[in-house]
Amino acid sequence: LFMLQKEVVNRLAAAPGGKDYGRLSVMVQYRCAVEKLFDVAPGAFSPPPQVDSAVVRLVPHAAPPVAVNDPDRFARLVEAAFASRRKVLRNTLKTFRRAGEMLALGIDPTRRAETLSLAEFAALSNAVTSNPQNE
C-alpha cells in the first residue's frame, strides 16, 4: 500500500483511452495489479498540504498478465509510443514497426498511444522481437 499524490495514483490506475493513461500506467500495470483504494483530503494532515492524496494497492503479478519476449525492448517501445503523445503510432513507432506490419497485428497505425491496451503494446513488442531488422 502506498499513499501518493492523487494525480499520480490516477495515472497508475488509468485505463486505455483516458487522459491519465500513459507510459507510467503501462509499465506499472505490466508488473503489478493496481487498485486505487480511496482519496485522502489535505485536512487529514497537519499542516495540510497543497494537494490531495490517495491510497493505492500495488500487488506484483506472480506472472505478467501478458507475454513479453524482451522486457527491455517492450519498455523502449512504450517510451517511444508516448514520447510525442499527440502523434499517431505510424510516426512514433516508425523505428520499430511499419504501418502495414501494425495493420497485420490488428492495430490501426493512425491510433495514438493512449488508446492501446497492455496486450496491444505486448503484441507490438513481440513482433519486433521476432523480427529484429525493424529496429
mmCIF file of C-alpha atoms in Angstrom:
data_model
loop_
_atom_site.group_PDB
_atom_site.id
_atom_site.type_symbol
_atom_site.label_atom_id
_atom_site.label_comp_id
_atom_site.label_asym_id
_atom_site.label_seq_id
_atom_site.Cartn_x
_atom_site.Cartn_y
_atom_site.Cartn_z
ATOM 1 C CA LEU A 1 0.000 0.000 0.000
ATOM 2 C CA PHE A 2 1.210 3.474 -0.866
ATOM 3 C CA MET A 3 -0.107 6.952 -0.265
ATOM 4 C CA LEU A 4 0.807 9.230 -3.140
ATOM 5 C CA GLN A 5 -0.386 12.434 -4.733
ATOM 6 C CA LYS A 6 -3.879 11.771 -6.111
ATOM 7 C CA GLU A 7 -2.858 12.636 -9.681
ATOM 8 C CA VAL A 8 -0.068 10.021 -9.591
ATOM 9 C CA VAL A 9 -2.432 7.333 -8.308
ATOM 10 C CA ASN A 10 -4.893 8.225 -11.078
ATOM 11 C CA ARG A 11 -2.104 7.768 -13.627
ATOM 12 C CA LEU A 12 -1.051 4.416 -12.116
ATOM 13 C CA ALA A 13 -4.606 3.048 -12.248
ATOM 14 C CA ALA A 14 -5.697 4.624 -15.555
ATOM 15 C CA ALA A 15 -7.270 2.551 -18.312
ATOM 16 C CA PRO A 16 -6.555 2.998 -22.040
ATOM 17 C CA GLY A 17 -8.323 5.921 -23.662
ATOM 18 C CA GLY A 18 -8.233 8.334 -20.739
ATOM 19 C CA LYS A 19 -6.099 11.432 -20.357
ATOM 20 C CA ASP A 20 -4.305 9.935 -17.344
ATOM 21 C CA TYR A 21 -3.208 6.811 -19.242
ATOM 22 C CA GLY A 22 0.448 6.901 -20.219
ATOM 23 C CA ARG A 23 3.841 5.281 -20.000
ATOM 24 C CA LEU A 24 3.662 5.055 -16.203
ATOM 25 C CA SER A 25 0.291 3.272 -16.407
ATOM 26 C CA VAL A 26 1.508 0.691 -18.918
ATOM 27 C CA MET A 27 4.801 -0.080 -17.210
ATOM 28 C CA VAL A 28 3.365 -0.376 -13.689
ATOM 29 C CA GLN A 29 0.360 -2.415 -14.845
ATOM 30 C CA TYR A 30 2.714 -4.803 -16.628
ATOM 31 C CA ARG A 31 4.435 -5.531 -13.305
ATOM 32 C CA CYS A 32 1.608 -5.081 -10.754
ATOM 33 C CA ALA A 33 -2.123 -5.238 -10.233
ATOM 34 C CA VAL A 34 -3.102 -1.640 -9.417
ATOM 35 C CA GLU A 35 -6.102 -0.760 -7.276
ATOM 36 C CA LYS A 36 -6.949 2.774 -6.196
ATOM 37 C CA LEU A 37 -8.487 2.412 -2.741
ATOM 38 C CA PHE A 38 -9.514 5.883 -1.529
ATOM 39 C CA ASP A 39 -8.708 9.584 -1.541
ATOM 40 C CA VAL A 40 -7.230 11.426 1.435
ATOM 41 C CA ALA A 41 -8.105 15.115 1.821
ATOM 42 C CA PRO A 42 -5.443 17.670 2.780
ATOM 43 C CA GLY A 43 -7.222 18.233 6.114
ATOM 44 C CA ALA A 44 -6.089 14.763 7.249
ATOM 45 C CA PHE A 45 -2.551 16.157 7.685
ATOM 46 C CA SER A 46 -1.039 18.806 9.908
ATOM 47 C CA PRO A 47 -0.073 21.085 8.323
ATOM 48 C CA PRO A 48 -2.350 20.382 5.362
ATOM 49 C CA PRO A 49 -0.518 20.004 2.032
ATOM 50 C CA GLN A 50 -1.488 21.887 -1.126
ATOM 51 C CA VAL A 51 -2.504 18.633 -2.898
ATOM 52 C CA ASP A 52 -4.951 15.774 -2.449
ATOM 53 C CA SER A 53 -3.577 12.314 -1.728
ATOM 54 C CA ALA A 54 -4.818 8.813 -2.483
ATOM 55 C CA VAL A 55 -4.026 5.312 -1.290
ATOM 56 C CA VAL A 56 -3.178 2.685 -3.894
ATOM 57 C CA ARG A 57 -2.550 -1.047 -3.612
ATOM 58 C CA LEU A 58 0.168 -2.458 -5.863
ATOM 59 C CA VAL A 59 0.352 -6.247 -5.910
ATOM 60 C CA PRO A 60 3.206 -7.689 -8.006
ATOM 61 C CA HIS A 61 1.976 -10.198 -10.574
ATOM 62 C CA ALA A 62 3.173 -13.764 -9.990
ATOM 63 C CA ALA A 63 3.450 -13.894 -13.776
ATOM 64 C CA PRO A 64 2.980 -10.890 -16.055
ATOM 65 C CA PRO A 65 -0.582 -10.538 -17.419
ATOM 66 C CA VAL A 66 0.774 -10.510 -20.993
ATOM 67 C CA ALA A 67 3.682 -12.389 -22.528
ATOM 68 C CA VAL A 68 6.590 -10.126 -23.476
ATOM 69 C CA ASN A 69 9.577 -11.731 -25.187
ATOM 70 C CA ASP A 70 12.027 -8.910 -24.383
ATOM 71 C CA PRO A 71 11.121 -6.634 -21.434
ATOM 72 C CA ASP A 72 13.802 -4.071 -22.347
ATOM 73 C CA ARG A 73 12.505 -3.730 -25.902
ATOM 74 C CA PHE A 74 8.945 -3.545 -24.540
ATOM 75 C CA ALA A 75 9.981 -0.636 -22.278
ATOM 76 C CA ARG A 76 11.704 1.180 -25.178
ATOM 77 C CA LEU A 77 8.674 0.716 -27.424
ATOM 78 C CA VAL A 78 6.282 2.073 -24.761
ATOM 79 C CA GLU A 79 8.621 5.010 -24.152
ATOM 80 C CA ALA A 80 8.762 5.805 -27.877
ATOM 81 C CA ALA A 81 4.991 5.496 -28.254
ATOM 82 C CA PHE A 82 4.351 8.082 -25.538
ATOM 83 C CA ALA A 83 7.289 10.386 -26.377
ATOM 84 C CA SER A 84 5.068 12.576 -28.572
ATOM 85 C CA ARG A 85 1.668 11.966 -27.080
ATOM 86 C CA ARG A 86 -0.414 13.606 -29.815
ATOM 87 C CA LYS A 87 1.331 11.847 -32.710
ATOM 88 C CA VAL A 88 -0.079 8.699 -34.262
ATOM 89 C CA LEU A 89 1.650 5.325 -33.908
ATOM 90 C CA ARG A 90 2.804 5.339 -37.538
ATOM 91 C CA ASN A 91 5.046 8.292 -36.630
ATOM 92 C CA THR A 92 6.073 7.486 -33.051
ATOM 93 C CA LEU A 93 6.903 3.822 -33.726
ATOM 94 C CA LYS A 94 8.370 4.067 -37.235
ATOM 95 C CA THR A 95 11.740 2.790 -35.981
ATOM 96 C CA PHE A 96 10.027 -0.290 -34.510
ATOM 97 C CA ARG A 97 7.191 -1.176 -36.923
ATOM 98 C CA ARG A 98 5.963 -0.214 -40.361
ATOM 99 C CA ALA A 99 2.306 0.796 -40.747
ATOM 100 C CA GLY A 100 1.483 -2.330 -42.765
ATOM 101 C CA GLU A 101 3.006 -4.535 -40.087
ATOM 102 C CA MET A 102 0.886 -2.819 -37.432
ATOM 103 C CA LEU A 103 -2.215 -3.493 -39.525
ATOM 104 C CA ALA A 104 -1.213 -7.160 -39.785
ATOM 105 C CA LEU A 105 -1.271 -7.256 -35.956
ATOM 106 C CA GLY A 106 -4.763 -5.741 -35.964
ATOM 107 C CA ILE A 107 -3.542 -2.333 -34.753
ATOM 108 C CA ASP A 108 -4.523 0.743 -36.762
ATOM 109 C CA PRO A 109 -1.349 2.850 -37.249
ATOM 110 C CA THR A 110 -3.431 6.052 -37.072
ATOM 111 C CA ARG A 111 -4.269 5.412 -33.422
ATOM 112 C CA ARG A 112 -2.478 7.227 -30.625
ATOM 113 C CA ALA A 113 -0.508 5.504 -27.865
ATOM 114 C CA GLU A 114 -3.057 6.321 -25.158
ATOM 115 C CA THR A 115 -5.624 4.103 -26.908
ATOM 116 C CA LEU A 116 -3.528 0.904 -26.873
ATOM 117 C CA SER A 117 -4.064 -1.756 -24.237
ATOM 118 C CA LEU A 118 -1.271 -3.535 -22.411
ATOM 119 C CA ALA A 119 -1.889 -6.573 -24.649
ATOM 120 C CA GLU A 120 -1.535 -4.465 -27.813
ATOM 121 C CA PHE A 121 1.768 -2.995 -26.590
ATOM 122 C CA ALA A 122 2.961 -6.546 -25.876
ATOM 123 C CA ALA A 123 1.932 -7.694 -29.377
ATOM 124 C CA LEU A 124 3.860 -4.826 -30.985
ATOM 125 C CA SER A 125 6.911 -5.513 -28.844
ATOM 126 C CA ASN A 126 6.849 -9.251 -29.528
ATOM 127 C CA ALA A 127 6.533 -8.668 -33.267
ATOM 128 C CA VAL A 128 9.664 -6.500 -33.121
ATOM 129 C CA THR A 129 11.457 -9.109 -31.039
ATOM 130 C CA SER A 130 10.664 -11.804 -33.566
ATOM 131 C CA ASN A 131 11.756 -9.560 -36.461
ATOM 132 C CA PRO A 132 14.779 -7.539 -35.190
ATOM 133 C CA GLN A 133 15.673 -5.995 -38.572
ATOM 134 C CA ASN A 134 12.871 -3.430 -37.952
ATOM 135 C CA GLU A 135 14.962 -1.564 -35.366
#
